[in-house]
mmCIF file of C-alpha atoms in Angstrom:
data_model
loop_
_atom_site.group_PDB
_atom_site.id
_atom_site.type_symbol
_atom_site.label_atom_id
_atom_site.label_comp_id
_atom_site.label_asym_id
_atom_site.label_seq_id
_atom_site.Cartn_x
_atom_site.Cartn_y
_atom_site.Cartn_z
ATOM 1 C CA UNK A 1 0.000 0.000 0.000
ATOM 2 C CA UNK A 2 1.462 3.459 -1.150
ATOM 3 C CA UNK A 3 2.121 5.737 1.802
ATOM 4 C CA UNK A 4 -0.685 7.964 1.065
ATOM 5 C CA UNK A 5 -3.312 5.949 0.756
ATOM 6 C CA UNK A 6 -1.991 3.637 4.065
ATOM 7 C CA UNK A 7 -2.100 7.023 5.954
ATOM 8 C CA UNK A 8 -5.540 7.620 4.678
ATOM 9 C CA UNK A 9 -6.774 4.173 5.880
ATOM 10 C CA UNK A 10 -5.154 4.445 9.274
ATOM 11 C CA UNK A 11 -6.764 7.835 9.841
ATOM 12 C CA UNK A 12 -10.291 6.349 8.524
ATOM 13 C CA UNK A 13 -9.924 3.980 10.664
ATOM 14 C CA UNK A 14 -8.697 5.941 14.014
ATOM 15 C CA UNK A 15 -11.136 8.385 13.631
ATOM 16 C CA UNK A 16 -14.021 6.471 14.494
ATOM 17 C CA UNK A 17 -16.569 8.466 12.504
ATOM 18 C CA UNK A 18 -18.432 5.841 11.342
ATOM 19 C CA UNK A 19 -20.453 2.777 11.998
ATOM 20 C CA UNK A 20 -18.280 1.456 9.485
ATOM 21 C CA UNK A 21 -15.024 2.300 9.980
ATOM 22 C CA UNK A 22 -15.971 1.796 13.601
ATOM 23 C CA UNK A 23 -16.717 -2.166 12.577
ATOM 24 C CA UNK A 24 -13.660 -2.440 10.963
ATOM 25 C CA UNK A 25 -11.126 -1.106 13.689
ATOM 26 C CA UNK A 26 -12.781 -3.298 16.104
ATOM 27 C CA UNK A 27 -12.157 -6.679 13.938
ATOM 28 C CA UNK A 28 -8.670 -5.596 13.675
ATOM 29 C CA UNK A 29 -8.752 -5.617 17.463
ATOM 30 C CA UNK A 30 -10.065 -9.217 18.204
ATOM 31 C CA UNK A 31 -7.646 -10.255 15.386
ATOM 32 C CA UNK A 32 -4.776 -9.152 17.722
ATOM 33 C CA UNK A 33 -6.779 -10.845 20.655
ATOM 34 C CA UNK A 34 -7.191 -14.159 19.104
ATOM 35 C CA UNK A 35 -3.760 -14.233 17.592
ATOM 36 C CA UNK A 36 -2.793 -13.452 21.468
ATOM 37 C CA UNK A 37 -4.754 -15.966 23.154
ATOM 38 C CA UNK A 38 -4.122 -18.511 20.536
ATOM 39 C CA UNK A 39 -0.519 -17.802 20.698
ATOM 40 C CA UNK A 40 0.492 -17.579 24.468
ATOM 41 C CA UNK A 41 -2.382 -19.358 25.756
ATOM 42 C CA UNK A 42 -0.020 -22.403 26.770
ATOM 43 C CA UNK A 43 2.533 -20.150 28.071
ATOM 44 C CA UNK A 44 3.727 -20.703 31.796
ATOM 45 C CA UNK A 45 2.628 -18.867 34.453
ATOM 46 C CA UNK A 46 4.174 -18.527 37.695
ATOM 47 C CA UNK A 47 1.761 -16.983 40.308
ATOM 48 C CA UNK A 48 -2.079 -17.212 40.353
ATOM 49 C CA UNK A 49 -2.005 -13.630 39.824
ATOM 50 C CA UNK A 50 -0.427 -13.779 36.232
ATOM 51 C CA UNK A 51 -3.179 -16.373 35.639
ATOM 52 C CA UNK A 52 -5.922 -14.556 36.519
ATOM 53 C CA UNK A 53 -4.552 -11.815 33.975
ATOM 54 C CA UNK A 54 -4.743 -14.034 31.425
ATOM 55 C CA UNK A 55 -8.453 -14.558 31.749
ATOM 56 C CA UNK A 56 -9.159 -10.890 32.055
ATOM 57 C CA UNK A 57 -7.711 -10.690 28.477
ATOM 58 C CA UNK A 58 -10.207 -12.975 27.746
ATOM 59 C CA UNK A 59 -12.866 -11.840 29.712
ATOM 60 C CA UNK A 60 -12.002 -8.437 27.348
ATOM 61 C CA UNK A 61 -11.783 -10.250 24.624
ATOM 62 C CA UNK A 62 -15.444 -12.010 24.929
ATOM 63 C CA UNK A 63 -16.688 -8.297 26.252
ATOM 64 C CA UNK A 64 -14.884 -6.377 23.313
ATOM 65 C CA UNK A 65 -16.802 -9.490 21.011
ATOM 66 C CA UNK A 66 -20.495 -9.058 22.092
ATOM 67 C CA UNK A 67 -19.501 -5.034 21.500
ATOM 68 C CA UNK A 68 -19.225 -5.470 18.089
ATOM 69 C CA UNK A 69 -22.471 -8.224 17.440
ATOM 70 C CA UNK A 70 -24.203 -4.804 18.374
ATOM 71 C CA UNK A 71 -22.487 -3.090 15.798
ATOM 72 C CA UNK A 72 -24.304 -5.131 13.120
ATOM 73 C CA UNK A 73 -27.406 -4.081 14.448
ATOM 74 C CA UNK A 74 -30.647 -5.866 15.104
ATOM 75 C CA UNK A 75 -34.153 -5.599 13.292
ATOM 76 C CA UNK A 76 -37.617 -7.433 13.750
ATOM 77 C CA UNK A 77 -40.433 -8.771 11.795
ATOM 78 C CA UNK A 78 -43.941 -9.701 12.958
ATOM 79 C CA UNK A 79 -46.336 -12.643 12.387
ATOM 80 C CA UNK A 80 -48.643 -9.717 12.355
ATOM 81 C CA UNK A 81 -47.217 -7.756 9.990
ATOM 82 C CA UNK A 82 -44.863 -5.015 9.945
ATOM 83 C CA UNK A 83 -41.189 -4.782 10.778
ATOM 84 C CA UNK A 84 -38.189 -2.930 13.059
ATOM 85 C CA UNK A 85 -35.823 -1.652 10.345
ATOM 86 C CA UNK A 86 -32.152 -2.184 11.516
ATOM 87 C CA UNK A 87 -31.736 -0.247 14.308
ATOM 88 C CA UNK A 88 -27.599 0.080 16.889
ATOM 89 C CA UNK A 89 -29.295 0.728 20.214
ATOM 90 C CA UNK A 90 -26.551 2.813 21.989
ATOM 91 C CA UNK A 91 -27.901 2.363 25.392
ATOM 92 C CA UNK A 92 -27.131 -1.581 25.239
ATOM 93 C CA UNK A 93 -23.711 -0.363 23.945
ATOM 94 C CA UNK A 94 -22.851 1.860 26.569
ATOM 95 C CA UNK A 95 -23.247 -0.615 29.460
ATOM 96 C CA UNK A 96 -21.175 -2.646 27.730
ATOM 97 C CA UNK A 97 -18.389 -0.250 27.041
ATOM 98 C CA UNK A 98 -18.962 0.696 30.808
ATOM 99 C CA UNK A 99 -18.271 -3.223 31.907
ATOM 100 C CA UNK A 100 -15.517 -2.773 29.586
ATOM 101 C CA UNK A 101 -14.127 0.388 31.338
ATOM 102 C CA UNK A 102 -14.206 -1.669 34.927
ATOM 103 C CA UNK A 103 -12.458 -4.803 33.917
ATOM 104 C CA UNK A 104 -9.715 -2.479 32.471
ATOM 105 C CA UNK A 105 -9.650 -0.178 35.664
ATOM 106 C CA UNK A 106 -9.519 -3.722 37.660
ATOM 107 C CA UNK A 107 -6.342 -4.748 35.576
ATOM 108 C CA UNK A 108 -4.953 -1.598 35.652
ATOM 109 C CA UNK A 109 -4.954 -1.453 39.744
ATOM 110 C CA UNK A 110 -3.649 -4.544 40.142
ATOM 111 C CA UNK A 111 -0.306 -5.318 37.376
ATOM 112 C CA UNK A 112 0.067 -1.606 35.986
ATOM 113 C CA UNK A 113 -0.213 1.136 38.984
ATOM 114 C CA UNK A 114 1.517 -0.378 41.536
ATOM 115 C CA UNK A 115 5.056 0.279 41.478
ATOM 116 C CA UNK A 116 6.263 -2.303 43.190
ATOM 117 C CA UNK A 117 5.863 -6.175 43.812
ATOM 118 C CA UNK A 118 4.762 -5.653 47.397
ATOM 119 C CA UNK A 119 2.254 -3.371 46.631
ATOM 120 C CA UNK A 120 0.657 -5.171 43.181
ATOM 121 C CA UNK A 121 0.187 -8.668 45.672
ATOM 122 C CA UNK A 122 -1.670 -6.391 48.436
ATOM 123 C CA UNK A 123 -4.264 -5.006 45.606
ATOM 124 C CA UNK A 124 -4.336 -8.483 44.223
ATOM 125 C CA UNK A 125 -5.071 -9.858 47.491
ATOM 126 C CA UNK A 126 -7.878 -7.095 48.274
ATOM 127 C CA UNK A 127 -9.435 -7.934 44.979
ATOM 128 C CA UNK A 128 -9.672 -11.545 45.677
ATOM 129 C CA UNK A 129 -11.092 -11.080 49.071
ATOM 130 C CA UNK A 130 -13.526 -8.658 47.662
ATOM 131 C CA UNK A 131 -14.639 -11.290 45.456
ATOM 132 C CA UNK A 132 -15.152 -13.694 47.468
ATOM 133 C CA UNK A 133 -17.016 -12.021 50.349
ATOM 134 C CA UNK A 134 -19.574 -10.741 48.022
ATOM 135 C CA UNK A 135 -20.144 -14.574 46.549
ATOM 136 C CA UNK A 136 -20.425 -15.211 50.594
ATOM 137 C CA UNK A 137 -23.517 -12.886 50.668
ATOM 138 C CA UNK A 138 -25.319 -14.789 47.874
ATOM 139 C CA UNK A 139 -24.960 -17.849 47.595
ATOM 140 C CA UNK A 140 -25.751 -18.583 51.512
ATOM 141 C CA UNK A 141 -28.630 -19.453 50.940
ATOM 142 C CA UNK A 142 -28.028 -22.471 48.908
ATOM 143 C CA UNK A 143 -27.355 -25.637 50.888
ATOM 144 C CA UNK A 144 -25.606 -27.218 48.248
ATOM 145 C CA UNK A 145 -22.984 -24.093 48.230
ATOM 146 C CA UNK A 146 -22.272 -24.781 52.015
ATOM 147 C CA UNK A 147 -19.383 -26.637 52.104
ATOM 148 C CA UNK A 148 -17.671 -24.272 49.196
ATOM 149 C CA UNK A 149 -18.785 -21.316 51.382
ATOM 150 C CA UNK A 150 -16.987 -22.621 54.519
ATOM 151 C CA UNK A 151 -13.713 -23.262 52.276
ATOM 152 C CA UNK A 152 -13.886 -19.593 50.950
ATOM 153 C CA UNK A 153 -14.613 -18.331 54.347
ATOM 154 C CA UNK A 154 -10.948 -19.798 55.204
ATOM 155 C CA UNK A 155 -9.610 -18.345 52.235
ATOM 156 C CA UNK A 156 -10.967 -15.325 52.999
ATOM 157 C CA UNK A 157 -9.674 -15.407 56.463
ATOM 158 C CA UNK A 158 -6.127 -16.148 55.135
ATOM 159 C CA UNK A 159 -5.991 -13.653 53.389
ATOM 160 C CA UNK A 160 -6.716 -10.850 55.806
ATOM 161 C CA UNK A 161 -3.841 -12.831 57.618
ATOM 162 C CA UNK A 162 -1.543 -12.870 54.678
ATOM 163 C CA UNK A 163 -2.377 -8.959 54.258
ATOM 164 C CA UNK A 164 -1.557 -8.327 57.935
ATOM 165 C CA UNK A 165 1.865 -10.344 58.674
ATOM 166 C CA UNK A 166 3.272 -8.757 54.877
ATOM 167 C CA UNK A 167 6.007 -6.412 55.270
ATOM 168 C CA UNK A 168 4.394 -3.609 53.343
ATOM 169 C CA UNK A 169 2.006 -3.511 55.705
ATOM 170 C CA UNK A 170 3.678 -3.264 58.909
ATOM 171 C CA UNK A 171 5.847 -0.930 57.070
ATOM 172 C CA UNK A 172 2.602 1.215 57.052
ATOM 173 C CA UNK A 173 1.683 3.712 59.357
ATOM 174 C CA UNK A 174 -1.167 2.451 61.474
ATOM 175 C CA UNK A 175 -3.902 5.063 59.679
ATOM 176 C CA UNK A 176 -2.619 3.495 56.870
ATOM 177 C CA UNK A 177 -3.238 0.072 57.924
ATOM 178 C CA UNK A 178 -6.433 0.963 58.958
ATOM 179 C CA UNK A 179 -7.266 2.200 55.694
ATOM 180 C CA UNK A 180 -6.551 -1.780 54.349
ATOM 181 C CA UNK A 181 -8.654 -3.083 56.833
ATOM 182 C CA UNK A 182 -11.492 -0.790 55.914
ATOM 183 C CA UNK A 183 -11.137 -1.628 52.397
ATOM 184 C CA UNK A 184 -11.169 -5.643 53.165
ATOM 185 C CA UNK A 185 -14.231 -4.611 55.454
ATOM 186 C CA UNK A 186 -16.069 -3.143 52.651
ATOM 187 C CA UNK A 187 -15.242 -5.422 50.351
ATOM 188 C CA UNK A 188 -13.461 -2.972 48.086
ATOM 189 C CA UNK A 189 -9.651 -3.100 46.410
ATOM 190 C CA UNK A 190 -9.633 0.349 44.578
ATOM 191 C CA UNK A 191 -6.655 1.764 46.205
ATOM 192 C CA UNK A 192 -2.949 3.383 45.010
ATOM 193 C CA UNK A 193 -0.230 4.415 46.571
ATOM 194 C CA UNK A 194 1.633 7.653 47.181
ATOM 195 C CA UNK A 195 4.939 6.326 48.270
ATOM 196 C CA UNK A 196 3.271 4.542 51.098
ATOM 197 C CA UNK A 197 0.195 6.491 52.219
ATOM 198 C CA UNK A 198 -2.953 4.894 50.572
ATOM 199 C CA UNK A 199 -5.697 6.661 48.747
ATOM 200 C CA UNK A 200 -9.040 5.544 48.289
ATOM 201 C CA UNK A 201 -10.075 5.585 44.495
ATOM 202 C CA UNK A 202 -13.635 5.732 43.222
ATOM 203 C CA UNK A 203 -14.638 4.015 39.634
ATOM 204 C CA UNK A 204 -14.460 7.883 37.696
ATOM 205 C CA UNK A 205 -11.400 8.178 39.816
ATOM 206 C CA UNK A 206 -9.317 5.264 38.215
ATOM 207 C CA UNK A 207 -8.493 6.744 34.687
ATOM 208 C CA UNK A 208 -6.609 10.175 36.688
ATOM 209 C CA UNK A 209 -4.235 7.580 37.517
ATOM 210 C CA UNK A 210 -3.263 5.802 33.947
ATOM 211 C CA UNK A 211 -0.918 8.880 32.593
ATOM 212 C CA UNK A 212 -3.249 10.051 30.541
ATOM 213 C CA UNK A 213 -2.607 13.344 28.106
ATOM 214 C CA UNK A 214 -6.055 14.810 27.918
ATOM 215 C CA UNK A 215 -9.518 15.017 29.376
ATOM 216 C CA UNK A 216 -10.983 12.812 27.297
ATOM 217 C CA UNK A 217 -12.006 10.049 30.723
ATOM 218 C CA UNK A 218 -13.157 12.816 32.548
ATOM 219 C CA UNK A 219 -16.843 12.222 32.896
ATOM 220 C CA UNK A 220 -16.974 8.343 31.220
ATOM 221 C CA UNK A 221 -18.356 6.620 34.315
ATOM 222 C CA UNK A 222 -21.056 9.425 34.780
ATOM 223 C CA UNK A 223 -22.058 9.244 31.883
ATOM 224 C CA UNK A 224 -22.355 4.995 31.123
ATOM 225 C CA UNK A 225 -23.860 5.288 34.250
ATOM 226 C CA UNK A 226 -26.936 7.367 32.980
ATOM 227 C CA UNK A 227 -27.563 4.303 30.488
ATOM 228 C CA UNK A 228 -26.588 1.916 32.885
ATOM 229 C CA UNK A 229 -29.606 2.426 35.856
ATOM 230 C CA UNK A 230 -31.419 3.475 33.760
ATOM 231 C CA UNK A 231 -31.835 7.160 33.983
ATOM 232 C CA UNK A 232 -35.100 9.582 33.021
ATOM 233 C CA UNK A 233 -31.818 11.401 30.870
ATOM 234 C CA UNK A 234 -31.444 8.044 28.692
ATOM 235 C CA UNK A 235 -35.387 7.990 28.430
ATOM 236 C CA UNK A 236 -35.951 11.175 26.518
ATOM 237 C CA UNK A 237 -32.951 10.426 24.591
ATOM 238 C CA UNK A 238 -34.233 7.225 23.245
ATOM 239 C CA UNK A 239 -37.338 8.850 22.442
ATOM 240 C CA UNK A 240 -35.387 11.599 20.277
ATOM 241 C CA UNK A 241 -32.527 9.267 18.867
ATOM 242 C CA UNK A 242 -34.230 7.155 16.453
ATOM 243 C CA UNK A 243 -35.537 9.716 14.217
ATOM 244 C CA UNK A 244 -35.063 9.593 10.639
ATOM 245 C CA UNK A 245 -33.719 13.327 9.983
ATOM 246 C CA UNK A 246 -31.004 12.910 12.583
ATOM 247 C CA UNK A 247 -30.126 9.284 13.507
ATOM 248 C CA UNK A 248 -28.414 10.115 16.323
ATOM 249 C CA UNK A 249 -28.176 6.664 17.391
ATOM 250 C CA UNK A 250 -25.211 6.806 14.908
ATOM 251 C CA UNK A 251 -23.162 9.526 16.582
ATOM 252 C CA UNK A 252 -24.021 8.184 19.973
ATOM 253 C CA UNK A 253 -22.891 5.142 19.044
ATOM 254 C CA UNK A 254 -19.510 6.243 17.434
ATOM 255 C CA UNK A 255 -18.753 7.944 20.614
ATOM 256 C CA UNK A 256 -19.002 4.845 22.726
ATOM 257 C CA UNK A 257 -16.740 3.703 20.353
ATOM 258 C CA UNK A 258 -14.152 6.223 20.641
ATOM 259 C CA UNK A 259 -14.070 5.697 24.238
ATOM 260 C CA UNK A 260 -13.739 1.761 23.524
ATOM 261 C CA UNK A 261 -10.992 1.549 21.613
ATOM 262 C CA UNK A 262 -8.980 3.978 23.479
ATOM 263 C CA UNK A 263 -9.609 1.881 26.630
ATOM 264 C CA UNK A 264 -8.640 -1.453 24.326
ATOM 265 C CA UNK A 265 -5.547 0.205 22.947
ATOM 266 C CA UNK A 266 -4.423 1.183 26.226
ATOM 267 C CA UNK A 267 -4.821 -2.470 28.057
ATOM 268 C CA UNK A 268 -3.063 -3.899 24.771
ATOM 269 C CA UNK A 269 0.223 -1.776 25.773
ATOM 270 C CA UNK A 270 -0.495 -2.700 29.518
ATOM 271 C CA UNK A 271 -0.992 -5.971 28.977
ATOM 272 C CA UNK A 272 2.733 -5.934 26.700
ATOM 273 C CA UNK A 273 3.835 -4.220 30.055
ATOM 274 C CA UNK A 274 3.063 -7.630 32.002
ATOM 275 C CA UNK A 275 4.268 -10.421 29.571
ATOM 276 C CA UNK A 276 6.835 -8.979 27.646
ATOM 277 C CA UNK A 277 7.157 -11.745 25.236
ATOM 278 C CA UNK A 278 3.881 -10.755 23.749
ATOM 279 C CA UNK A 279 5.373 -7.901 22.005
ATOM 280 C CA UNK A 280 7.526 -10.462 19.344
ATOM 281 C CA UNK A 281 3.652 -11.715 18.649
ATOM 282 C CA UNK A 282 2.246 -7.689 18.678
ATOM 283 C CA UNK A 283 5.268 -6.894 16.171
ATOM 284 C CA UNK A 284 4.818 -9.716 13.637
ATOM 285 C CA UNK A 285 1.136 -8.355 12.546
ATOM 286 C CA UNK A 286 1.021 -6.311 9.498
ATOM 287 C CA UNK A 287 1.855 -2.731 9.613
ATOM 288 C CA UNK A 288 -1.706 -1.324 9.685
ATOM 289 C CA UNK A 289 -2.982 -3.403 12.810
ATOM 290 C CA UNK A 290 0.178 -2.716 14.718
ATOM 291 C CA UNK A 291 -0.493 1.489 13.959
ATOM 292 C CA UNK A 292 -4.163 1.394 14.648
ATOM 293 C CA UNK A 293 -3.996 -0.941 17.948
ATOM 294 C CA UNK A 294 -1.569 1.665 19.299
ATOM 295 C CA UNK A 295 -3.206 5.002 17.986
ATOM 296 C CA UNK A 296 -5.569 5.602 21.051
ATOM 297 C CA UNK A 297 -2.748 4.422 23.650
ATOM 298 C CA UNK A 298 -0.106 6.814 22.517
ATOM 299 C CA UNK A 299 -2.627 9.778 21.557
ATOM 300 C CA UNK A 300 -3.882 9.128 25.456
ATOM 301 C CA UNK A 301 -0.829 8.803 27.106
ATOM 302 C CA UNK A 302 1.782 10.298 24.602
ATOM 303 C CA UNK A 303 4.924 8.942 22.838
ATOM 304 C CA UNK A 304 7.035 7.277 25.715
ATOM 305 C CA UNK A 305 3.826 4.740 26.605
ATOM 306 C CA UNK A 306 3.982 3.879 22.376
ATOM 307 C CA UNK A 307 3.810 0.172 22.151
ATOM 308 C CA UNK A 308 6.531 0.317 19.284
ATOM 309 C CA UNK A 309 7.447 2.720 16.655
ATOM 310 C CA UNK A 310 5.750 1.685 13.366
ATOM 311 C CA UNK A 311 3.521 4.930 13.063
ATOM 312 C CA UNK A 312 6.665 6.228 12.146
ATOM 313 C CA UNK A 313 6.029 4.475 8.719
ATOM 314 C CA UNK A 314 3.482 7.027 8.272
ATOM 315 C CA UNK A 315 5.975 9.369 7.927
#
């Protein structure tokens, strides 16, 4: 492809303007994930943890998959007569793309902020108690779940023990180490760290902490949220979107979209970040999927978080 008309593809495709172009970035996406999991999915792993990341990339994988059967739209037809012309209903997209934003947040807590081993096993550790205290809640009611329940309730209990005799955190101040316990009490894991005083994180909070260049996060969880619930605001907006001098569903669409792939591009360089051998299997794609799978991450986070350097074939 001449270097023109590659640039001109690559910027089709980045720009996210379009249903479209918008169905074709995101193939090129689960291209890269299948070649991944298909490539490295009998690699070793040495720690529970690293497992576990392994099925979140597939967990985003499946998520990142159902995203795009919405792209194609759906449509009815009646025994009675009449029909639902192809309709994208962005308010089944958006709680997707919100699911989406959480699993990423999740990863990104656990094997990217953390900037040290110590600290990545106590989040880890926090996550998997939160987990398993809120399975505690329901399924105690099912007799058949009781002897499972009892073995969690040790695990559970080791951890908080595990958590306590560490050395990171009886290197912590005791309002620190409070602050752990609260978060194991409430079943909750979104923490960081500055140097070694901890700071509680909300969902919206998350993305201040991934380096990113621009604003463009800001308001994400607020707004999936409104779709999410739902709200009255995603009511009148259904009512409005559909019509045929606008079709806003389109735009509203495309802008879940945008906020997608930026969120996919970034966990793709994360996930590099983790298992560095991946990047042999990132860099043996063809020059187009290796450009576009980055765009979002480096325009997000700048140059020095670039997964490799072929946009530089754009010239």
């Amino acid at each position: 492809m001449k270097i023109h008309k590659l640039r001109e593809y690559c910027r089709w495709l980045w720009s996210v303007d379009s249903i479209e172009s918008s169905r074709e970035l995101m193939n090129i996406f689960l291209e890269y994930f299948f070649l991944v999991i298909s490539t490295h999915n009998q690699d070793k792993v040495y720690s529970q943890s690293h497992a576990d990341a392994k099925m979140v990339f597939q967990m985003i994988f499946t998520k990142a998959s159902h995203i795009n059967k919405l792209l194609e739209g759906v449509s009815f037809k009646s025994k009675y007569g009449g029909k639902l012309n192809p309709i994208i209903d962005p308010t089944s997209v958006a709680p997707l793309v919100r699911t989406l934003y959480e699993t990423i947040c999740v990863f990104h807590l656990a094997y990217t902020l953390p900037d040290s081993q110590d600290k990545k096993d106590l989040v880890y550790q926090l996550w998997v108690s939160s987990g398993l205290k809120y399975r505690q809640r329901f399924s105690a009611s099912l007799p058949s779940s009781q002897e499972k329940l009892e073995h969690e309730l040790k695990e559970i209990e080791s951890i908080k023990a595990i958590i306590e005799t560490s050395n990171l955190f009886n290197s912590l101040t005791v309002r620190n180490q409070n602050k752990i316990l609260a978060k194991l009490k409430e079943k909750d894991y979104k923490i960081s760290f500055t140097n070694l005083d901890i700071n509680f994180l909300s969902w919206q909070e998350v993305s201040a902490t991934m380096n990113l260049k621009n604003d463009l996060f800001d308001n994400i969880y607020s707004y999936y949220s409104l779709y999410a619930h739902p709200s009255n605001v995603s009511v009148f907006q259904f009512e409005k979107m559909f019509s045929k001098e606008e079709e806003a569903y389109k735009s509203l669409t495309t802008t879940s979209m945008k906020y997608c792939f930026s969120l996919l591009s970034m966990f793709i360089a994360d996930y590099i970040k983790l298992f560095p051998n991946i990047l042999e299997t990132y860099n043996k794609q063809d020059l187009v999927s290796q450009i576009v799978l980055n765009f979002h991450n480096q325009m997000m986070r700048g140059e020095a978080h670039s997964i490799n350097d072929a946009w530089k074939e754009l010239g």
